[in-house]
XYZ file of C-alpha atoms in Angstrom:
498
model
C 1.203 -15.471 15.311
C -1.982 -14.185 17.422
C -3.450 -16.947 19.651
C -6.513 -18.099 19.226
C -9.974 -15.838 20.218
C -12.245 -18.636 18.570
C -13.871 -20.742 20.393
C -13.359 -23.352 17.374
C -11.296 -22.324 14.448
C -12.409 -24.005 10.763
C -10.003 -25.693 9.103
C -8.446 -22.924 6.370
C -9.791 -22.400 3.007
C -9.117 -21.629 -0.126
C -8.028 -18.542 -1.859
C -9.074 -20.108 -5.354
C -11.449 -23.124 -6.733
C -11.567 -23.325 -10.190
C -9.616 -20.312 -10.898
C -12.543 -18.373 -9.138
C -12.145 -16.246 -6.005
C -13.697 -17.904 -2.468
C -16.856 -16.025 -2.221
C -19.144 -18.598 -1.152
C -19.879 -21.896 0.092
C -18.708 -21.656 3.729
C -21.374 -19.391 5.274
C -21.833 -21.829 8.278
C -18.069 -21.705 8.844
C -18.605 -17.499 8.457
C -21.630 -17.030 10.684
C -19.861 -19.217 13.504
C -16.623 -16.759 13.180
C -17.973 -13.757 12.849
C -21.071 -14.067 15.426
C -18.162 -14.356 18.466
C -18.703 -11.155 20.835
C -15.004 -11.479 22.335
C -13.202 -8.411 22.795
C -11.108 -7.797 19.701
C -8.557 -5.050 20.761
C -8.883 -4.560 24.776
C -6.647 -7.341 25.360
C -3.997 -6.077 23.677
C -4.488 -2.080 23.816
C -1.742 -0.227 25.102
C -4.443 2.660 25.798
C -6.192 3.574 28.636
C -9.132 5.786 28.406
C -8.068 8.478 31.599
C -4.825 9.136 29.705
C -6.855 10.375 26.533
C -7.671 13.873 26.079
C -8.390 13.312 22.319
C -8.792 10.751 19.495
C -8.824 10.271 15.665
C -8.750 7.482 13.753
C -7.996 7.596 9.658
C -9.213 4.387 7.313
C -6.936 3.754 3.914
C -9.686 2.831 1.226
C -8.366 0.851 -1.474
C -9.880 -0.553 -5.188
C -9.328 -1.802 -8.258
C -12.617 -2.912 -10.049
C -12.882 -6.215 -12.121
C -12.793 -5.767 -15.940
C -13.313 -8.259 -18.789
C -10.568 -6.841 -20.457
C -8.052 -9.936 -20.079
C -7.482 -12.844 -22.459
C -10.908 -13.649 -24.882
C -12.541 -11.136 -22.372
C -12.190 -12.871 -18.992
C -12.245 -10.794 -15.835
C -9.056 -9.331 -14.821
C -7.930 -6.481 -12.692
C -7.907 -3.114 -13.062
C -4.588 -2.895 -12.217
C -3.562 -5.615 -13.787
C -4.760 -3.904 -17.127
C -2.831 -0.606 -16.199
C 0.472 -2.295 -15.596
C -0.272 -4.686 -19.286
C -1.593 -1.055 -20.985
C 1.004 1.726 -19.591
C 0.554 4.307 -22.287
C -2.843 4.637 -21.786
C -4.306 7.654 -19.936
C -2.870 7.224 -16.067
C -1.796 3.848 -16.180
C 1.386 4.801 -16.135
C 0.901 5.281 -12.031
C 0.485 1.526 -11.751
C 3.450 0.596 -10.003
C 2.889 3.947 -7.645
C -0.694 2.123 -6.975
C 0.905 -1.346 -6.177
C 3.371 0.244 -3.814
C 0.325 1.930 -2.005
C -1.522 -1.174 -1.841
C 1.638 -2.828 0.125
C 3.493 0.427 1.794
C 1.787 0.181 4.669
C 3.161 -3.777 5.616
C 6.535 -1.333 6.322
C 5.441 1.758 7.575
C 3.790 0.090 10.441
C 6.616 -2.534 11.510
C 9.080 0.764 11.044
C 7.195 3.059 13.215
C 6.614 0.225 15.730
C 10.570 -0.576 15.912
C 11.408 3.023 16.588
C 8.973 3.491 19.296
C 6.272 4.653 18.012
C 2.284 3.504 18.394
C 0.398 3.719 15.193
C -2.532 2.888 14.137
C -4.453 2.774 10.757
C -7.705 1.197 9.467
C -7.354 -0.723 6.014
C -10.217 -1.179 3.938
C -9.799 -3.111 0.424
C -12.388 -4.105 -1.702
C -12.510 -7.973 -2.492
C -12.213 -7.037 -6.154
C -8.893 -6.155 -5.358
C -7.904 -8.587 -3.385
C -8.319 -10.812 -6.097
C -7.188 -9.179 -8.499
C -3.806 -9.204 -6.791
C -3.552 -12.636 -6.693
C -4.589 -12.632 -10.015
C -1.787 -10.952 -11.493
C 0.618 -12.669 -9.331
C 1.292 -9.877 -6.885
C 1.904 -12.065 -3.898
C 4.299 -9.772 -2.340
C 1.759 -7.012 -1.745
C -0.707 -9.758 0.110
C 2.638 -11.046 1.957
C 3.191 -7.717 3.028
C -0.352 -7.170 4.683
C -0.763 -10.358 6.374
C 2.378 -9.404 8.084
C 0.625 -6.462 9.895
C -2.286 -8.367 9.770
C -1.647 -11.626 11.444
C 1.596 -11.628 13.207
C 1.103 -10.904 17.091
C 3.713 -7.699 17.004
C 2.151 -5.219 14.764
C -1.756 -6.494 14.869
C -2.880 -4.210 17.363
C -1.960 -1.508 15.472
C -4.456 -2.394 12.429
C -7.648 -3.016 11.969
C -9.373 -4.850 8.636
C -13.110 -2.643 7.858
C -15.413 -4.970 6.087
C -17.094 -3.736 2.760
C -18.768 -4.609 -0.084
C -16.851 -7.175 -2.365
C -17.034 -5.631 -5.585
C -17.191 -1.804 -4.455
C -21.263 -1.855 -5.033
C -23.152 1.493 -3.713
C -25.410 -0.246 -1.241
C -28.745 2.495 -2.506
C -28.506 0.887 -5.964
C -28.197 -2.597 -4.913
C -30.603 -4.934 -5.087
C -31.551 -5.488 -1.890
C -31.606 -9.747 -2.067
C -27.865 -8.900 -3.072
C -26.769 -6.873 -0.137
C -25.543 -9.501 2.008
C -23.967 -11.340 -0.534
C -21.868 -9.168 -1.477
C -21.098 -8.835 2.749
C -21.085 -12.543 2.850
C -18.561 -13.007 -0.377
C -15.948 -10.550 1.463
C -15.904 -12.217 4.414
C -15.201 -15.416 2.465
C -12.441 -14.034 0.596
C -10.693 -12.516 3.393
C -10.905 -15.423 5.303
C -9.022 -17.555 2.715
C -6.091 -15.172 2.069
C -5.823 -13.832 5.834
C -7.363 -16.677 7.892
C -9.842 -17.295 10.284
C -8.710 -15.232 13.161
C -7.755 -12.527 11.324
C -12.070 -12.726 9.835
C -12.694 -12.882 13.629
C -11.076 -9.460 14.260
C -13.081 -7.385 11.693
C -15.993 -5.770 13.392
C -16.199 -2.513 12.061
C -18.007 -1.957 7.883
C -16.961 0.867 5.541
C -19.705 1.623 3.084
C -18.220 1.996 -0.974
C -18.230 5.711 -1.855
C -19.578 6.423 2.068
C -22.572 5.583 0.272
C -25.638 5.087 2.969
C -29.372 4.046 1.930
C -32.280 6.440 3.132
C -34.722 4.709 1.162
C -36.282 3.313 4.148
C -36.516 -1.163 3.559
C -32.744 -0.587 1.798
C -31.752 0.813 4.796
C -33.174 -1.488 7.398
C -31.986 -4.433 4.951
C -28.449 -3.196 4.527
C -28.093 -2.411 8.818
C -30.136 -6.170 9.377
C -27.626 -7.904 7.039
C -24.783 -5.832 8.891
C -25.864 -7.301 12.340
C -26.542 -10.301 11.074
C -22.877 -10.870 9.437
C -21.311 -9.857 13.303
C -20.321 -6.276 12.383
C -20.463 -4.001 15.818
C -20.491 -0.810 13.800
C -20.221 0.924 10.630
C -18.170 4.127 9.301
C -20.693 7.180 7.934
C -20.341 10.373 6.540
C -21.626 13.132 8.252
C -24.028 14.676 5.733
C -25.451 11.543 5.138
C -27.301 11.568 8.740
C -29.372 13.487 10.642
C -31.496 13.790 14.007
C -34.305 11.973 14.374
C -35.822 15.431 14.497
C -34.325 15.672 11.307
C -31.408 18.461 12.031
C -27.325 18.183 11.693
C -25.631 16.169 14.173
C -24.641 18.373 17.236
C -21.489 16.546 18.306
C -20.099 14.922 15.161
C -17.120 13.825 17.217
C -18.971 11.346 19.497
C -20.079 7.570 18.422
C -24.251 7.440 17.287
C -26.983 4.794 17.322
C -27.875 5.156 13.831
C -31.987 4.156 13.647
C -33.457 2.271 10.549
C -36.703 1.722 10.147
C -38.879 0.100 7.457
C -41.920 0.303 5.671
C -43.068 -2.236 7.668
C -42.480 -0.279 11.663
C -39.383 -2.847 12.462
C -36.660 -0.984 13.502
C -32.798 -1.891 13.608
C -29.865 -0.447 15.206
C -26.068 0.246 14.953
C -23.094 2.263 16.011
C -21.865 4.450 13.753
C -18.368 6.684 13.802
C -18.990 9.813 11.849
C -16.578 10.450 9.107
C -16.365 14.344 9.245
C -15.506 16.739 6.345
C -15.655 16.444 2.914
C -13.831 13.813 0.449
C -10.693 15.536 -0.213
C -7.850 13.218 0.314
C -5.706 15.615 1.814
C -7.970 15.389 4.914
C -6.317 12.288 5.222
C -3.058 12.355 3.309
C -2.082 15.184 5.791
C -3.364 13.869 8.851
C -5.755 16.625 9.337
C -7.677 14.128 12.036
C -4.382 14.364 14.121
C -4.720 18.071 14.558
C -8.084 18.670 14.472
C -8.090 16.332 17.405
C -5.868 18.208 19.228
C -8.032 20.939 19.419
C -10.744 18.970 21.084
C -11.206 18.095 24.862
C -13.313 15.453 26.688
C -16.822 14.943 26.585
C -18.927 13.494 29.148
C -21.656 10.916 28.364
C -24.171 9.460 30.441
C -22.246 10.811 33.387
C -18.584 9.641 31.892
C -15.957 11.225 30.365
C -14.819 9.986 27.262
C -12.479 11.631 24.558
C -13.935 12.695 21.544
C -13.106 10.875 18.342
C -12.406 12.713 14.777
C -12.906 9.985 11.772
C -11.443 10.327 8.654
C -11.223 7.857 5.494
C -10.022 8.593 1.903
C -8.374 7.114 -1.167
C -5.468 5.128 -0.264
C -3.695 5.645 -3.438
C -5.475 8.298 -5.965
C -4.043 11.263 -6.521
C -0.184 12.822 -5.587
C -0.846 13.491 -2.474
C -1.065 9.745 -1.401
C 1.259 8.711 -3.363
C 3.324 11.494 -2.234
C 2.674 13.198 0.584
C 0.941 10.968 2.653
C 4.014 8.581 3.718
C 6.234 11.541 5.231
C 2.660 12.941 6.870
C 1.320 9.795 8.111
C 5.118 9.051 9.802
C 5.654 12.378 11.179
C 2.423 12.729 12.976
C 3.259 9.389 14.999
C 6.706 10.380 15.690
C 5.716 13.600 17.121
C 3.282 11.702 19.423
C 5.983 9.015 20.131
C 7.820 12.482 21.679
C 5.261 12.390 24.390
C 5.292 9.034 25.054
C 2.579 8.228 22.543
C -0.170 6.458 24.800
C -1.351 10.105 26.574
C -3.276 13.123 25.488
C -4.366 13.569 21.909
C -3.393 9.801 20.657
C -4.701 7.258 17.288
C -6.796 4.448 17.989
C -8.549 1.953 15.709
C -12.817 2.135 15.540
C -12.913 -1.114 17.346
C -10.606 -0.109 20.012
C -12.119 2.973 20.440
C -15.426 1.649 21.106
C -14.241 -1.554 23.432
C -12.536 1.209 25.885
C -15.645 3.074 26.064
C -17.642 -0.060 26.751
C -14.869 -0.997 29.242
C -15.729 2.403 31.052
C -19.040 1.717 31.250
C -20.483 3.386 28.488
C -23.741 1.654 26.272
C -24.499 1.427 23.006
C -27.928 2.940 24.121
C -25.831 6.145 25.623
C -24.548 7.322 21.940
C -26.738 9.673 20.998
C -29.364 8.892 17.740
C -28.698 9.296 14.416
C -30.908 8.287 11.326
C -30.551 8.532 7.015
C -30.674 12.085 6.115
C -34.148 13.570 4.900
C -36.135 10.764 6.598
C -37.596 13.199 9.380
C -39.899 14.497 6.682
C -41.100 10.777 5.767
C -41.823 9.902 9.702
C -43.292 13.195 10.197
C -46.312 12.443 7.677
C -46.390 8.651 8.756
C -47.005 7.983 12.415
C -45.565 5.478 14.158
C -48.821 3.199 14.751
C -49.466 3.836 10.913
C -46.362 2.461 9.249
C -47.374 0.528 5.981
C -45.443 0.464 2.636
C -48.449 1.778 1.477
C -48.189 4.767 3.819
C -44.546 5.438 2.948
C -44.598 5.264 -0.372
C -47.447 7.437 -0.292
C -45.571 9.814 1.655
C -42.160 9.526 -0.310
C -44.544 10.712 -3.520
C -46.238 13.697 -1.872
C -42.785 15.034 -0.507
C -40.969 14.716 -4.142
C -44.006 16.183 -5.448
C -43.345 19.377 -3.293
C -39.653 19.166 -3.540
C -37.733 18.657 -6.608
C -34.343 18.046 -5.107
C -35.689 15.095 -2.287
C -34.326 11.822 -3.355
C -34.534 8.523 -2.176
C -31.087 7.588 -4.167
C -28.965 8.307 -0.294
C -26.334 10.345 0.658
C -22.530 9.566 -0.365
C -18.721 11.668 -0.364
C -20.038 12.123 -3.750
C -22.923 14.109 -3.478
C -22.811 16.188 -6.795
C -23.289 12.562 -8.292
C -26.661 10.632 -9.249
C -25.377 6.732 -8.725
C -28.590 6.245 -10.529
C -29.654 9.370 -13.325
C -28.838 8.579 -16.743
C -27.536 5.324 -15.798
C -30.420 3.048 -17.039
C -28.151 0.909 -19.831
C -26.285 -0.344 -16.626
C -28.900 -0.484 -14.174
C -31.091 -2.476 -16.284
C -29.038 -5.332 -17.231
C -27.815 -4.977 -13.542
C -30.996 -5.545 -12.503
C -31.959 -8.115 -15.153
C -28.848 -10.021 -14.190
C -29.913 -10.056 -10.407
C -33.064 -11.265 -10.544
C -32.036 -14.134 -13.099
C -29.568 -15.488 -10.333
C -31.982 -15.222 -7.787
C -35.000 -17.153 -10.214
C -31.937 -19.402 -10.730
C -30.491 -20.241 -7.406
C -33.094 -19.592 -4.784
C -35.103 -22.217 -5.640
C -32.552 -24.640 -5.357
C -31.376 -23.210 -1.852
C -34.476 -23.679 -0.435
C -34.726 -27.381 -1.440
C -31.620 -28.161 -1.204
C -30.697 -31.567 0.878
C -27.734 -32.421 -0.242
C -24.082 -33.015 1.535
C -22.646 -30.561 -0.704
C -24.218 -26.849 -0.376
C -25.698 -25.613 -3.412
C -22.902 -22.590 -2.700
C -19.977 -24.541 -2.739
C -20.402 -25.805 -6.544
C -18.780 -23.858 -9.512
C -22.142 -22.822 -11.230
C -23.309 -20.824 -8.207
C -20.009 -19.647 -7.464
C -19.731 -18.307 -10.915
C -23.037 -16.711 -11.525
C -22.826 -15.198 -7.859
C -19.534 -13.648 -9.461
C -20.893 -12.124 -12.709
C -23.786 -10.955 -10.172
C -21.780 -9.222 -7.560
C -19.151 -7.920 -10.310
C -21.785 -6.046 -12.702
C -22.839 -4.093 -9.576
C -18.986 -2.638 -8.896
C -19.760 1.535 -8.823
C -17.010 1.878 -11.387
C -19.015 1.328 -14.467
C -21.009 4.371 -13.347
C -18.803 6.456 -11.620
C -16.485 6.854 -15.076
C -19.488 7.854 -16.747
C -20.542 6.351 -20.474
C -18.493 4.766 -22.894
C -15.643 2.016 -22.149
C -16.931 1.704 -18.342
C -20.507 1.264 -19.687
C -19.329 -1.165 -22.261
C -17.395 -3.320 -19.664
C -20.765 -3.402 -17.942
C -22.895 -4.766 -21.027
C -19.792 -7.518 -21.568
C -20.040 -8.382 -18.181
C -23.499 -8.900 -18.092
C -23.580 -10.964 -21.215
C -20.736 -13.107 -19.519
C -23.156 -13.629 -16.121
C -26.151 -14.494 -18.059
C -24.006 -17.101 -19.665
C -22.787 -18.526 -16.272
C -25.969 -18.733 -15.066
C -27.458 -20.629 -17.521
């Protein structure tokens, strides 16, 4: 197993209390884990930055949502329901989806044992997570902690946080932002352990989904910083200069700027996912070879390669199921040819970013990056003028002149309104937030007891309900059984709430 980076390491948790997933009640243990600055990958990186012509690194996004669909309605997963439901629609791909979910716990240790050096980011939403263990699928968690915690293959993966139930941060409510952060970390840390919590440092947004509304933003990057996470994956049309224009080297890390309605300002790294959505992009390891048709940049006075980013469906669609495994292998042989550790190479985001750092490069040296279309909101509301008055003033005027300026951010989905014509989930969404919070926050703040508030069923529970009703699958399949899973969720939450 990997020896210990903590400083102190918690004892372990649990996976399940009360047949509910881990998603809350050790947020002391999870601040002291994930706030640790060590070096995550340098120590173990077989990479050195003057070999490197080139770089790409490709994420594996995975999901099943939660849906009431199991016995007298209680949650269940997705996949669970496809495997229990065969002949209906594309559920008949369920065991193609569980293989994808696990496949990776052999491709790596293969490619590894014949010489090659792989790497791949994995990024699974908690609903899933749970939902394996749910249907007893321990073999496909067994399979990932392999690659996940034992000392030969870790190097060669890295864990992206995300949302737990696959919630589109825009249309979040913003108290509910970091929960949902929060509950992840929680849930991974039960089924993969503490170190393995310790290690994640880089955040893949649901959908690529990023807020421009201007306080979402700033609350979604504050609650990123604040939960230890170095940097976050982007897509590219979702940013622009701060002088409001398309990025002009899409291949080199950012500082992505949020500011709020209030003039505080916040700041990460970003990696720019490039392209479109199409899963090919990945399933055919486009990154590989449009990497090797880049060369070295210099920044700040030092030359760095350039980095191509890529993440898409780990399982929709043929080509993962299909193509993708002979792709994904061949692309790492053919490096292994030439050694594998020289010229136009994989890395990981976090491994990336720690040999830069190594070289001397800053955070401060990326070059700035903020939410597209929010040039035209600073350039009517000047810096020593920033009030929420002000902005929303100036948000009004500008949609007023421009039909097609939203405030709803910028996704892989872009021909789709996560908000339009979605008021009969919204609402209760909504409704159901603000219940917990009139609820629970009360309580928090007075609480004095041994036991945190978070650590008892009822929270645990209504937290649940809360953070499943916001998954962006009961909008994303449009109206009708998605929508009605929403209502029967909702009624479930405001039950568990009390």
């Amino acid at each position: 197993m990997v020896s210990s980076t903590l400083t102190t390491s918690p004892a372990p948790i649990p996976e399940l209390i009360d047949d509910l997933p881990n998603i809350s009640g050790w947020e002391a243990d999870v601040q002291a884990v994930t706030s640790e600055q060590h070096p995550v990958f340098l120590p173990t990186t077989n990479l050195r930055l003057d070999d490197l012509a080139a770089t790409f690194a490709i994420a594996l996004h995975m999901h099943q949502p939660t849906v009431p669909a199991g016995y007298n309605g209680a949650p269940i997963g997705h996949l669970q329901y496809m495997f229990e439901h065969t002949g209906e629609g594309d559920n008949h791909n369920a065991g193609a989806f569980a293989w994808c979910y696990s496949r990776m716990g052999e491709f790596i240790p293969e490619l590894v044992a014949n010489g090659c050096n792989p790497r791949v980011m994995l990024d699974y939403s908690g609903n899933l997570l749970w939902g394996l263990r749910q249907m007893g699928r321990g073999d496909v968690l067994d399979n990932l902690k392999r690659i996940t915690c034992d000392a030969t293959y870790q190097p060669y993966v890295e864990w992206l946080g995300t949302m737990w139930s696959h919630s589109v941060v825009p249309s979040t409510p913003i108290p509910d932002i970091k929960l949902h952060i929060q509950a992840w970390q929680h849930y991974f840390a039960a089924v993969f352990g503490w170190e393995a919590l310790a290690r994640v440092k880089g955040f893949s947004p649901p959908e690529m989904h990023l807020p421009n509304q201007p306080d979402t933003l700033y609350a979604f990057v504050k609650a990123l910083k604040e939960c230890g996470y170095r940097w976050l994956l982007v897509q590219e049309h979702s940013v622009e200069t701060l002088q409001g224009e398309p990025l002009h080297d899409k291949h080199l890390p950012h500082q992505l700027i949020a500011r709020n309605s209030h003039g505080e300002t916040v700041s990460i790294t970003v990696l720019i996912k490039t392209q479109g959505s199409d899963t090919k992009l990945v399933a055919q390891m486009q990154p590989y070879y449009e990497a090797k048709t880049l060369s070295r940049r210099s920044l700040n006075g030092i030359s760095i390669p350039p980095i191509v980013s890529q993440i898409g469906d780990g399982e929709n669609g043929g080509v993962m199921m299909n193509e993708f495994p002979p792709a994904f292998k061949q692309a790492w042989y053919q490096m292994a040819e030439n050694g594998g550790k020289s010229g136009v190479v994989g890395v990981n985001g976090t491994e990336y970013l720690e040999l830069l750092e190594a070289a001397g490069v800053k955070p401060e040296d990326y070059p700035t990056c903020q939410a597209i279309a929010q040039h035209q909101i600073w350039q009517r509301v000047s810096p020593e003028n920033i009030t929420p008055e002000a902005v929303a003033e100036a948000i009004a005027a500008i949609k007023q002149e421009n039909s097609n300026f939203h405030m709803e951010g910028s996704s892989w989905t872009n021909d789709r309104s996560w908000v339009k014509d979605y008021d009969n989930v919204l609402t209760p969404m909504n409704q159901l937030s603000a219940h917990f919070h009139q609820t629970f926050d009360p309580l928090l703040q007075a609480q004095d007891t041994a036991e945190p508030l978070t650590r008892t069923s009822h929270y645990r529970k209504g937290l649940l309900y809360n953070l499943l009703l916001q998954t962006s699958c009961f909008r994303y399949w449009g109206q009708g059984a998605w929508t009605d899973y929403a209502r029967e969720l909702y009624q479930q939450g405001e039950v568990a709430i009390g």
